[in-house]
Structure formats: structure tokens, C-alpha cells
CSV table of C-alpha atoms and ligand atoms in Angstrom, one decimal:
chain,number,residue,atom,x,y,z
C,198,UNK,CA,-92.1,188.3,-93.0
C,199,UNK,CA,-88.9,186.6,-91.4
C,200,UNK,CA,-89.1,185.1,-88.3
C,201,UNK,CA,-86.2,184.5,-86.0
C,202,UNK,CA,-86.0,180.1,-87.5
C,203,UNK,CA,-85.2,181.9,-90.9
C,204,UNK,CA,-82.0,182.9,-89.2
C,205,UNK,CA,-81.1,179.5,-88.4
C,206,UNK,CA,-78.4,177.9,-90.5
C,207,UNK,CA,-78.3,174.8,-89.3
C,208,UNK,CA,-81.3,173.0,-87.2
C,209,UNK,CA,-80.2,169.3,-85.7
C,210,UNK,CA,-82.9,167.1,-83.7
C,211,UNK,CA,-82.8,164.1,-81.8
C,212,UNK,CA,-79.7,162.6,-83.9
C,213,UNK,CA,-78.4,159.0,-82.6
C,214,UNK,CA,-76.1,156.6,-84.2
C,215,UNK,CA,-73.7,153.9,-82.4
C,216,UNK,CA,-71.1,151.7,-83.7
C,217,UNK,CA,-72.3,148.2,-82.3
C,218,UNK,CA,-72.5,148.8,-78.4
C,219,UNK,CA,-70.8,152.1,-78.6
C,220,UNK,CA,-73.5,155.2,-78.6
C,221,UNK,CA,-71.9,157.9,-80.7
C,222,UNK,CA,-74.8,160.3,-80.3
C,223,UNK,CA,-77.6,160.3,-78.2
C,224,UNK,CA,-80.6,162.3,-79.1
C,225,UNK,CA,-78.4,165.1,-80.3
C,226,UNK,CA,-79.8,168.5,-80.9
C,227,UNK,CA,-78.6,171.7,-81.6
C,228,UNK,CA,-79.2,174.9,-83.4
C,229,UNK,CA,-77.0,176.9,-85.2
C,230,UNK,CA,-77.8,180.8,-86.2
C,231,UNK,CA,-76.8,182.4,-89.1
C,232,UNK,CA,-72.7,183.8,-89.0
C,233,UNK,CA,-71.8,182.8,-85.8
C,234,UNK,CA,-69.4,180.4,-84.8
C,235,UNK,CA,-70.2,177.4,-82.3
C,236,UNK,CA,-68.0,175.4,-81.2
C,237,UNK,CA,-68.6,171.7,-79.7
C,238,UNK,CA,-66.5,170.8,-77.0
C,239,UNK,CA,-66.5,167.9,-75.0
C,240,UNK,CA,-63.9,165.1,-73.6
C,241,UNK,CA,-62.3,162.6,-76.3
C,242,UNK,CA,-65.1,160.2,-77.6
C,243,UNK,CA,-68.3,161.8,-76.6
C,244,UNK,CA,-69.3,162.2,-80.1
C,245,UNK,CA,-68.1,166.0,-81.9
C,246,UNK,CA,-66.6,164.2,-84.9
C,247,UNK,CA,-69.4,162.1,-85.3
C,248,UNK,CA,-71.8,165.0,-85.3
C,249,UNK,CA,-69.8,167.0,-87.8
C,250,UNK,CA,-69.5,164.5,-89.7
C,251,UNK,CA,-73.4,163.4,-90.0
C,252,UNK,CA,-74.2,167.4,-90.2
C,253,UNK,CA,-71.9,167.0,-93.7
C,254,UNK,CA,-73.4,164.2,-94.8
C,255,UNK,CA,-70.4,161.6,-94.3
C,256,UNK,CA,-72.2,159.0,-91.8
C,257,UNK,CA,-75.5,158.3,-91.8
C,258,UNK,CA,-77.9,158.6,-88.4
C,259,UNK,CA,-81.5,158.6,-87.1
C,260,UNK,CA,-82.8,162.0,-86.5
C,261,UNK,CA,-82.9,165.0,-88.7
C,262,UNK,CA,-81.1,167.8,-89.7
C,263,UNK,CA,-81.8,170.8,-92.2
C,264,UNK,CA,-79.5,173.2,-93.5
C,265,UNK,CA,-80.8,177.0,-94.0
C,266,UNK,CA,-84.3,175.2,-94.3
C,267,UNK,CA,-83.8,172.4,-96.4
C,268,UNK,CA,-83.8,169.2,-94.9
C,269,UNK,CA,-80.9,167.4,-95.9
C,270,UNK,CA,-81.4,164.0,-93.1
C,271,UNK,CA,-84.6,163.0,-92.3
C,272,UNK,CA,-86.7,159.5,-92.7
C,273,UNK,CA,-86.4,158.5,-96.2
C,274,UNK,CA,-84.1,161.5,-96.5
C,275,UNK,CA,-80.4,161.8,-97.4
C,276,UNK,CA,-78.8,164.6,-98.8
C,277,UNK,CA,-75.4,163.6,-100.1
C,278,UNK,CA,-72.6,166.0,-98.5
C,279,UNK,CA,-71.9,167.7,-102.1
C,280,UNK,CA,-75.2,168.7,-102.6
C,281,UNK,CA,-75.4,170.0,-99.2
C,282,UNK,CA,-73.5,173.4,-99.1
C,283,UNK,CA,-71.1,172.5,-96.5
C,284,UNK,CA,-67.1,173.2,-96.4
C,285,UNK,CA,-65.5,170.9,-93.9
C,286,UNK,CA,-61.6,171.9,-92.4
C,287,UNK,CA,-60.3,168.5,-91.4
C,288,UNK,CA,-57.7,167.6,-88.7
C,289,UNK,CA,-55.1,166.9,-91.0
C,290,UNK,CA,-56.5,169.1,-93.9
C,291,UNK,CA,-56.4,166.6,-96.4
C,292,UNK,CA,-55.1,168.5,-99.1
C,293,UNK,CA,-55.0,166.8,-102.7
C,294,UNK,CA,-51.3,166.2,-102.5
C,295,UNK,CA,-50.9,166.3,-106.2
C,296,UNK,CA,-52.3,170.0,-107.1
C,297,UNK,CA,-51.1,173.1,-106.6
C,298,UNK,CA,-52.2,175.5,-104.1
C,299,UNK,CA,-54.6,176.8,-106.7
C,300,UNK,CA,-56.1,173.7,-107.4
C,301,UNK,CA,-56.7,172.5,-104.4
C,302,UNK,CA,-59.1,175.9,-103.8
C,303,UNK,CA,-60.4,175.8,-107.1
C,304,UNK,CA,-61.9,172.2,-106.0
C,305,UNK,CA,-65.7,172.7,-105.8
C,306,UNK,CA,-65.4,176.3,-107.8
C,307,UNK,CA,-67.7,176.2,-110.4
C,308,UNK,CA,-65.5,176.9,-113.2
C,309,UNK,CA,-67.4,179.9,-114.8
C,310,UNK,CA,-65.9,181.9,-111.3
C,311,UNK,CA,-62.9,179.6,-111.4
C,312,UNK,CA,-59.9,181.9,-111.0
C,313,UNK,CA,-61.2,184.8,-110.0
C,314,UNK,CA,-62.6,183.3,-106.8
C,315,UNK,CA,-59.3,181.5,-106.3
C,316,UNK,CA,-57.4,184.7,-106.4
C,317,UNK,CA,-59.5,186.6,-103.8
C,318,UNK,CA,-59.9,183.7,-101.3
C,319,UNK,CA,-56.3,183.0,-101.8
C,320,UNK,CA,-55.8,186.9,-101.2
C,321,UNK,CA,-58.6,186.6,-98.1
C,322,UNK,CA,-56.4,183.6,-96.1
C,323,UNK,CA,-52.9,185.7,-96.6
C,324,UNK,CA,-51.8,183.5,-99.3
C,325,UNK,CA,-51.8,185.2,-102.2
C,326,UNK,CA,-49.2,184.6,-104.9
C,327,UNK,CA,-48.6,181.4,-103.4
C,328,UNK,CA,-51.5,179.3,-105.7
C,329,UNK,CA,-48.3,177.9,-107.5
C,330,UNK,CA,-46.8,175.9,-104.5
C,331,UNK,CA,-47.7,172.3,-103.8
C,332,UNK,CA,-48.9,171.8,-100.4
C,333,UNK,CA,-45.6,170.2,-99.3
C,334,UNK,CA,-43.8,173.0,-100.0
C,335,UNK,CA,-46.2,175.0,-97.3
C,336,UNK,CA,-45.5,175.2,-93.3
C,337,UNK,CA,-48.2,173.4,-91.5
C,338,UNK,CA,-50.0,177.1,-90.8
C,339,UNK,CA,-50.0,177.6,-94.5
C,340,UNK,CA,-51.3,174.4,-94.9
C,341,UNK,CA,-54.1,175.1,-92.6
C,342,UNK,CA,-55.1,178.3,-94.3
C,343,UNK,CA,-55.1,176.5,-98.0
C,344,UNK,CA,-57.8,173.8,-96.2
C,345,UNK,CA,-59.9,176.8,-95.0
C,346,UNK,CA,-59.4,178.3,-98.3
C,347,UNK,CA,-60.6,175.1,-99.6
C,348,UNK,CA,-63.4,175.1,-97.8
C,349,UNK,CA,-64.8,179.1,-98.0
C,350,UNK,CA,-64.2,178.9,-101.7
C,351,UNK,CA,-67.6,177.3,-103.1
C,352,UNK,CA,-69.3,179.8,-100.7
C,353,UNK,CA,-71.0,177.1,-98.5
C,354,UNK,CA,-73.5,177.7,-96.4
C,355,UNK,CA,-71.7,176.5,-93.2
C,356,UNK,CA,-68.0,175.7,-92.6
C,357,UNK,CA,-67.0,173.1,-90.4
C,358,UNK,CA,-63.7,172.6,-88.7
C,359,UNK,CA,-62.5,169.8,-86.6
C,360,UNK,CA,-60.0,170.5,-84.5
C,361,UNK,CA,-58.3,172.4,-87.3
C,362,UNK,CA,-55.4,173.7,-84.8
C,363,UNK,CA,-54.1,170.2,-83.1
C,364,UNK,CA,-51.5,170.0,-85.9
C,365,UNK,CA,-49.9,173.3,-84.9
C,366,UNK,CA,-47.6,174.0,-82.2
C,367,UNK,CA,-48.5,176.0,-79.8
C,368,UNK,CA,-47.3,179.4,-80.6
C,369,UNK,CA,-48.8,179.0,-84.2
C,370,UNK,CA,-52.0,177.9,-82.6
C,371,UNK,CA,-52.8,180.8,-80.7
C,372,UNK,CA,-52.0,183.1,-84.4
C,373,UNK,CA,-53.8,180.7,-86.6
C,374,UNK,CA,-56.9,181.0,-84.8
C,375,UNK,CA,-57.3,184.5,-84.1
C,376,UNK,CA,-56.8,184.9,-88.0
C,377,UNK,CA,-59.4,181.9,-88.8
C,378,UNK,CA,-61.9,184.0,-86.1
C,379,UNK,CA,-61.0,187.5,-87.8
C,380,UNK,CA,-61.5,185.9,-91.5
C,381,UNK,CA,-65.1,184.2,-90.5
C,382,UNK,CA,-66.2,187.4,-89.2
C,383,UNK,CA,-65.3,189.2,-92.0
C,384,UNK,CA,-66.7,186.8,-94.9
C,385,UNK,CA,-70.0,186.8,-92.2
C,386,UNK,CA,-69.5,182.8,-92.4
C,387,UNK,CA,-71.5,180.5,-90.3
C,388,UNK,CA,-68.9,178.0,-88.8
C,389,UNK,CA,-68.9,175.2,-86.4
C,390,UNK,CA,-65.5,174.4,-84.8
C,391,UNK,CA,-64.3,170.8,-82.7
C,392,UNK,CA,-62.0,171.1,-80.1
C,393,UNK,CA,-61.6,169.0,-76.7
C,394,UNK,CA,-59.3,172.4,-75.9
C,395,UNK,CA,-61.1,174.5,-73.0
C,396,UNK,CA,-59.7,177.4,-73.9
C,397,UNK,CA,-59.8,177.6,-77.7
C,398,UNK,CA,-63.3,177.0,-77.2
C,399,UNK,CA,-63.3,179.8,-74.8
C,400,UNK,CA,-61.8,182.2,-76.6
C,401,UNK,CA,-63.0,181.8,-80.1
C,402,UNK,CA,-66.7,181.1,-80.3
C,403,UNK,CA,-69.9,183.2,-80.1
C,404,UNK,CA,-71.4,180.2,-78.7
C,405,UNK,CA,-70.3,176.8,-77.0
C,406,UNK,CA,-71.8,173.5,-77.0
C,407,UNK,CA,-70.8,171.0,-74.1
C,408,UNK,CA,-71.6,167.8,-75.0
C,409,UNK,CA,-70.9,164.8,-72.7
C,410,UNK,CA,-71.6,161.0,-74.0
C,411,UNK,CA,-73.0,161.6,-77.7
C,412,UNK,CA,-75.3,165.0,-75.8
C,413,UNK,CA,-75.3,168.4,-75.7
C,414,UNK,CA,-75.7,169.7,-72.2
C,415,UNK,CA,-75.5,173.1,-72.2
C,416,UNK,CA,-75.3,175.9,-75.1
C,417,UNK,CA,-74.5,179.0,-74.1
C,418,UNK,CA,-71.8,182.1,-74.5
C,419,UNK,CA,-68.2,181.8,-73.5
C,420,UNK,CA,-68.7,184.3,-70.6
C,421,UNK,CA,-72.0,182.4,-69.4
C,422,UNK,CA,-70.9,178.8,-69.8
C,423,UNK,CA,-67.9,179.6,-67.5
C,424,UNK,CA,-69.8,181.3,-65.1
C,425,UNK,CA,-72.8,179.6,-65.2
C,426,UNK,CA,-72.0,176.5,-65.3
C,427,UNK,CA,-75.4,174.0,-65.1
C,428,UNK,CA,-73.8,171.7,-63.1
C,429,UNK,CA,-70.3,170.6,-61.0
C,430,UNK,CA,-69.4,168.2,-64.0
C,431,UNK,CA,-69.6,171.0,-66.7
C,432,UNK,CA,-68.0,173.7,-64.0
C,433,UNK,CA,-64.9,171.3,-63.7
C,434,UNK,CA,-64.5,170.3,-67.0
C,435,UNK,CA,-64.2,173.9,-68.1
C,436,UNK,CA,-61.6,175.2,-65.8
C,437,UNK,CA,-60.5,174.8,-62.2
C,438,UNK,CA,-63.5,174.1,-59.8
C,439,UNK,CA,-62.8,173.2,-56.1
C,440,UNK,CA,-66.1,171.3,-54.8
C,441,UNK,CA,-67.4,171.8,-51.0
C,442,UNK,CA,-70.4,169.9,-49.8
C,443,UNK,CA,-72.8,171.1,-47.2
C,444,UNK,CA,-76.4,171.8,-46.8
C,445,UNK,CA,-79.1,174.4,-47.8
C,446,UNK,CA,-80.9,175.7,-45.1
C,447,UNK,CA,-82.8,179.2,-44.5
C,448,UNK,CA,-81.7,180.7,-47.8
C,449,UNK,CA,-78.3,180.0,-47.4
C,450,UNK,CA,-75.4,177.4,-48.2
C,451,UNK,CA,-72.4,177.3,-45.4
C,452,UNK,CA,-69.2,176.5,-46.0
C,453,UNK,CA,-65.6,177.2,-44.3
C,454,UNK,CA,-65.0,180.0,-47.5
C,455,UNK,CA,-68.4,181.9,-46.6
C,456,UNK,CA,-71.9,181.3,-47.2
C,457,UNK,CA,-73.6,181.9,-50.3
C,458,UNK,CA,-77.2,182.8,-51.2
C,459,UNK,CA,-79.4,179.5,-52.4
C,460,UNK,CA,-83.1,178.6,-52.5
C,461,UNK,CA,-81.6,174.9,-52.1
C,462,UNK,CA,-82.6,172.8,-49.0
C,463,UNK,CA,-81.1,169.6,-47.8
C,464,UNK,CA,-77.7,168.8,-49.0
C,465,UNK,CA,-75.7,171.1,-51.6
C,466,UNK,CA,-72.4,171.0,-54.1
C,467,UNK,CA,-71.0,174.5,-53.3
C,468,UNK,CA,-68.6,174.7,-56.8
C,469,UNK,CA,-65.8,177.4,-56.3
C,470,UNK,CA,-63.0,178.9,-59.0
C,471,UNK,CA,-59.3,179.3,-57.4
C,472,UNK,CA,-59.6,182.8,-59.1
C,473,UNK,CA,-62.5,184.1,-56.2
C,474,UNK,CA,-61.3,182.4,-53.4
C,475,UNK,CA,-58.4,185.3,-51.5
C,476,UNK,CA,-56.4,184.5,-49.2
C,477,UNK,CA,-54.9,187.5,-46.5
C,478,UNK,CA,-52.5,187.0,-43.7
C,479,UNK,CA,-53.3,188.4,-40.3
C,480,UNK,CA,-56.7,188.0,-39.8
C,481,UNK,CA,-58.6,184.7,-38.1
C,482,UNK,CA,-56.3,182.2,-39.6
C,483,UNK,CA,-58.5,179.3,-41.1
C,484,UNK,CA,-56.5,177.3,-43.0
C,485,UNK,CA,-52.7,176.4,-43.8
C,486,UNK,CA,-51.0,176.3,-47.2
C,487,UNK,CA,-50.1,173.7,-48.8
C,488,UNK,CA,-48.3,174.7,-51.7
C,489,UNK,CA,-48.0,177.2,-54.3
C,490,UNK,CA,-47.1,177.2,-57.8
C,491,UNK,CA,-46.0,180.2,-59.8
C,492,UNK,CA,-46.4,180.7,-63.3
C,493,UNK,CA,-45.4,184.8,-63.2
C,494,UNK,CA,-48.7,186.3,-64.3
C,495,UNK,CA,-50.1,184.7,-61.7
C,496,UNK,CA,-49.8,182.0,-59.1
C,497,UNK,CA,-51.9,178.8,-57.5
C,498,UNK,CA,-52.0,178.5,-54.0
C,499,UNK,CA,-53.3,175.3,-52.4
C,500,UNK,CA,-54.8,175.6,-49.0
C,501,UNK,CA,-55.5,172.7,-46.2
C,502,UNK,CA,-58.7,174.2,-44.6
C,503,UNK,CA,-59.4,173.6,-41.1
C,504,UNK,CA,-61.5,169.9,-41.2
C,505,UNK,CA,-58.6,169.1,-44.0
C,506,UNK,CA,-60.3,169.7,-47.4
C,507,UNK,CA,-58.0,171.1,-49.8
C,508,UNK,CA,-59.1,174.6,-52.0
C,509,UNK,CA,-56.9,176.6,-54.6
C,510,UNK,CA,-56.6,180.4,-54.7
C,511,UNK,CA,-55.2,182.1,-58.1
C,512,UNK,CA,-54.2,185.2,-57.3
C,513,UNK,CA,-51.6,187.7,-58.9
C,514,UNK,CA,-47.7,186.6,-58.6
C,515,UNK,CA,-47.6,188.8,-54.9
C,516,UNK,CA,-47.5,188.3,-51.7
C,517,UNK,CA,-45.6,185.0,-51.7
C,518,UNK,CA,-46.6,182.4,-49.4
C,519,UNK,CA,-44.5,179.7,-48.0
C,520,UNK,CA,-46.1,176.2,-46.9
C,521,UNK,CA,-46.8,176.4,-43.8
C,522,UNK,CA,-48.2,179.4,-43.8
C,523,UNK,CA,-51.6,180.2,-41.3
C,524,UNK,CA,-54.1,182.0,-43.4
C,525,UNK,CA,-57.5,183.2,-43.8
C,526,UNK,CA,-59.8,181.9,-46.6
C,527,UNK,CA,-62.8,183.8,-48.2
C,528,UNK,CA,-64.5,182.6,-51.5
C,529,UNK,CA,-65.9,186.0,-53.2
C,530,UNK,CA,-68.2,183.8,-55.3
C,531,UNK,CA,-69.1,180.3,-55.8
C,532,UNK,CA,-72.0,178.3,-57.4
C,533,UNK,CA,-74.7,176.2,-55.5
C,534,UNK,CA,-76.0,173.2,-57.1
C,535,UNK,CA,-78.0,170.0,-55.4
C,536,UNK,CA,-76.5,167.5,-53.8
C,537,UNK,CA,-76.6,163.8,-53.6
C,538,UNK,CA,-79.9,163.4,-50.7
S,888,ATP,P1,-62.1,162.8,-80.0
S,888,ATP,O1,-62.1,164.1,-79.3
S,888,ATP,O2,-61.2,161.8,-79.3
S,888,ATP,O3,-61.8,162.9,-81.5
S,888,ATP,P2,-64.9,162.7,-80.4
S,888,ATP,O4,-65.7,163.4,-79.3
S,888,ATP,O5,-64.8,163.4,-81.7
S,888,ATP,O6,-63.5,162.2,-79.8
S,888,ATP,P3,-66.1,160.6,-81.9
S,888,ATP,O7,-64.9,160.4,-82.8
S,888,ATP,O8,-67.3,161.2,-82.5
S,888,ATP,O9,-65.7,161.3,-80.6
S,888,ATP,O10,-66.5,159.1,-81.4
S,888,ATP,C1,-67.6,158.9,-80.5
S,888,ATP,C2,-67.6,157.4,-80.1
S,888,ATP,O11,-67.8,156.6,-81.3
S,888,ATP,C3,-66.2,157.0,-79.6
S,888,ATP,O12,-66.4,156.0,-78.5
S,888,ATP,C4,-65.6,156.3,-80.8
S,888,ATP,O13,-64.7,155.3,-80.3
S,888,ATP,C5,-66.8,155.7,-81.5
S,888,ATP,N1,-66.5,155.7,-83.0
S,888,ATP,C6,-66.4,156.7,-83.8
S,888,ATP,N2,-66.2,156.3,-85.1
S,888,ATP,C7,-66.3,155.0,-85.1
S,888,ATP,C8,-66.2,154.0,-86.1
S,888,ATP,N3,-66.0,154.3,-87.4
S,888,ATP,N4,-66.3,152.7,-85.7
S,888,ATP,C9,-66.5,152.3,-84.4
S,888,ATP,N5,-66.6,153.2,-83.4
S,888,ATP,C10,-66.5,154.5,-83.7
């Protein structure tokens, strides 16, 4: 009989480690299931790399993790990171500058499947007939694909990938990792991605993992994490978030954009996106703009509300509005969390 733990590829518990005074990670935990991609996302230093790199077995930490089962960290415990079935994509994929294309893949191949493997994850990555090249005679995208390549070729258990994109420029970026996401999902390989990008995170993972000083705060699915947010901090950090403080009382949260249902009593964080608040001209007027920024598919508009807090409105690239401009606010949606008593 399987139970659902059997389709978990990687289980993490209460994993710390800090350099001197520095804490790293925190009591980190995390699980991750069998042929998805997660992604850990978080603000410069609170600890991704650091967690990748004890899940692979380069830095040691208290806690415990097991990989499809086994436990390769624990007390008394220490799997060393070739013995523990895991491909790792670096930043600057650290290629073996000296081999060819084909030998940097067939690192880690036993040699019995040697070429054969070489040729089909070669063919797999979109760079086949190209095992001859040395890696400076690749583009930085090609590059990229030979690390991956690398990495799926021993058929690890798990991949893991920090920030494999930041080399890129943008453009590239955007290819790169739709191709990485379509190649994963087709070889049904368990990943786990770094980024501090929002949106990469957003649009490439199954699941996300905020983590915030060496935690994780809240795992959930792209859709949910932006939407449901567990609090202000991760609703800002993830995209635009305008912040209005008022108070809970008879079912209710009111603020000058509308009220919005809450079981919350005393004070309240009301957290609203630019892209639910509308603006219209003619009615009531209750606030002025401020400014507006177009970008063509769209535009920002910045709005002094009447008591002078300031709110942003995305809406499409019509009508225009000038600063100056008297108009009426209404949030369509927003989030109610507690507030400071
Ligand atoms: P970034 O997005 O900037 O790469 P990160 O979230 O990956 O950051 P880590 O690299 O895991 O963060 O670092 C977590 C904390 O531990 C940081 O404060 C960092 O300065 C510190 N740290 C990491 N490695 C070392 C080390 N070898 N020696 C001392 N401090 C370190």
C-alpha cells in the first residue's frame, strides 16, 4: 500500500545553521512531492542558497532531511552529496571548462550507459550535435542548457537550480525558462528552483516557498500565494500592495475604497492590489490623481485620497487621466489582516 509520504521526494525538518552571528536557517522545513517544481523565493540573504545547498549535501546543518525516504542528514547522519541522487544547476553553471560539451554531461554517467544517455539528454535540452564544442564556444543560453543537461543526466532523484536564469538577459530569460519548465515536465523531474525574481517564481512553479530570515512562511500555488497572501509582508513582497489601516467592527472593515467582509475586531491592515482598485470620472469624486505612468498594456495611476493617503490603480492603457484629475475610488477586492492593537 502507498500512502501519500511515499510521494514525497524530499522531506526537510527543523534545519538551522548560522555563520557566527548570522542565522542562515531557522528551523527550516519544507516538503517536496514527487515531479513538481518548488521554487524558494525570498529577499537576498534570507537563506535559499543555503538551503539548497545543505538539501545537496554541500554545508552541513542541524536538522534532518531525507531524500525519497532515505535519510541523508540527520544526528550522526551525513550523506555525502554524490551519494545522494541530486543534480544541482548553479548560478554560473560551472561547467568543466576543459571538456567538451559531451563530457561535461557524461560527468556522473555511469559509463556502461555512457554515450547513449549523453546523446538523448543532449538531444532532450536542444543541443544535439553540439557534444563536440567546448563550453566557451556556447552562448550563455547554451551554456545553461549543457548545466541542466549535466545535471538530468545521472537521472537524479531531484534537480536543483539556483537562480539558473540571472546570467541571461532578459529576453533569453523569459525563453530559457519556459524551455527548462517544458523539459522538467516532460522527463516528470522533481526540481527545486532559487530565485529572489517575483515573477519567475510566479510563473514557473507548481508550488512557491516564501521564506523570510532563514524560514519558510508560506507554501502554496502561484495563484494562491498571490491571492492569499498570509500576511501584508508576504502580500507586498509579491507584487504591488497598497496598505490602509482601520478597524474591524460588526463584520466589517471600512475604508475610503469600500468596506470588506472580516470576522476581525479592533484595528485592521486592509491590503489592496492597484489591479482591483477602478477608478471612474463623474460620480462622487473622492480622490485626486496624482500621477500616472503608462507602460502600453497597461497603466499605474496614483491617487491622493481624501484624508491624503496615497493608492495605485492598474488599469488598461484607456481613459487617460491627467493629474489633477477629481475621481472616484472603489477597491473590488482587498485582504484583511490584524492590526497592530
Ligand atoms: P541571495 O539571494 O542574495 O543569494 P540567499 O537568500 O541565497 O541570498 P544565503 O546565500 O543562503 O541567502 O545566505 C544567508 C545568510 O547567510 C546571509 O546573511 C549570508 O550573508 C550568510 N552566509 C551565507 N554563506 C556564508 C558563508 N559561507 N560565510 C558567512 N556567511 C554566510
Amino acid at each position: 500500500m502507498t500512502s501519500a509520504t511515499d510521494r514525497l521526494t524530499i522531506r526537510a525538518r527543523g534545519l538551522s545553521k548560522a555563520y557566527d552571528e548570522v542565522v542562515a536557517l531557522d528551523e527550516f522545513s519544507l516538503d517536496i512531492w514527487e515531479g513538481s517544481l518548488l521554487t524558494l523565493l525570498g529577499p537576498s540573504g534570507c537563506g535559499k542558497t543555503t538551503a539548497l545547498r545543505v538539501i545537496a549535501g554541500f554545508e552541513q546543518a542541524t536538522g534532518t532531511v531525507e531524500i525519497r525516504g532515505r535519510q541523508v542528514l540527520g544526528p550522526d547522519v551525513f550523506v555525502p552529496p554524490e551519494r545522494r541522487r541530486v543534480g544541482m544547476v548553479f548560478q554560473d553553471y560551472a561547467l568543466f571548462p576543459h571538456k567538451t560539451v559531451a563530457g561535461n554531461v557524461a560527468y556522473g554517467v555511469p559509463r556502461t550507459k555512457g554515450e547513449a544517455r549523453v546523446g538523448k539528454v543532449l538531444e532532450l535540452v536542444g543541443l544535439a550535435g553540439l557534444g563536440d564544442r567546448m563550453p566557451n564556444e556556447l552562448s550563455g543560453g547554451q551554456q545553461q542548457r549543457v548545466a541542466l543537461a549535466r545535471a538530468l543526466a545521472p537521472e537524479p532523484d531531484v534537480i536543483l537550480l539556483d537562480e539558473p536564469f540571472s546570467n541571461l538577459d532578459a529576453n533569453l530569460r523569459d525563453r530559457v525558462r519556459r524551455e527548462l519548465r517544458l523539459i522538467l515536465t516532460e522527463t516528470r523531474t522533481t526540481a527545486v528552483l532559487v530565485t529572489h525574481d517575483q515573477e519567475e517564481a510566479l510563473a514557473t512553479s507548481d508550488l512557491v516557498a516564501v521564506m523570510y530570515k532563514g524560514r519558510v512562511v508560506q507554501v502554496d500555488s502561484p495563484a494562491d500565494l498571490y491571492t492569499k497572501p498570509s500576511d501584508p509582508w508576504i502580500a507586498d513582497f509579491l507584487g504591488d500592495a497598497d496598505v490602509l489601516t482601520t478597524t474591524g467592527h460588526r463584520g466589517y472593515a471600512e475604508t475610503a475604497v469600500g468596506r470588506f467582509k472580516t470576522d476581525l475586531k479592533g484595528p485592521v491592515v486592509v491590503v489592496v492590489r492597484p489591479e482591483d482598485v477602478q477608478l471612474s470620472i463623474g460620480e462622487t469624486p473622492n480622490a485626486v490623481v496624482a500621477r500616472t505612468e503608462f507602460f502600453g498594456h497597461d497603466q499605474l495611476v496614483t491617487v491622493t485620497l481624501n484624508g491624503g493617503r496615497r493608492i495605485r490603480s492598474r488599469i488598461g492603457p484607456r481613459p487617460s487621466f491627467e493629474p489633477g484629475d477629481r475621481v472616484r475610488v472603489k477597491a473590488i477586492h482587498a485582504r484583511v489582516y490584524p492590526g497592530r492593537t
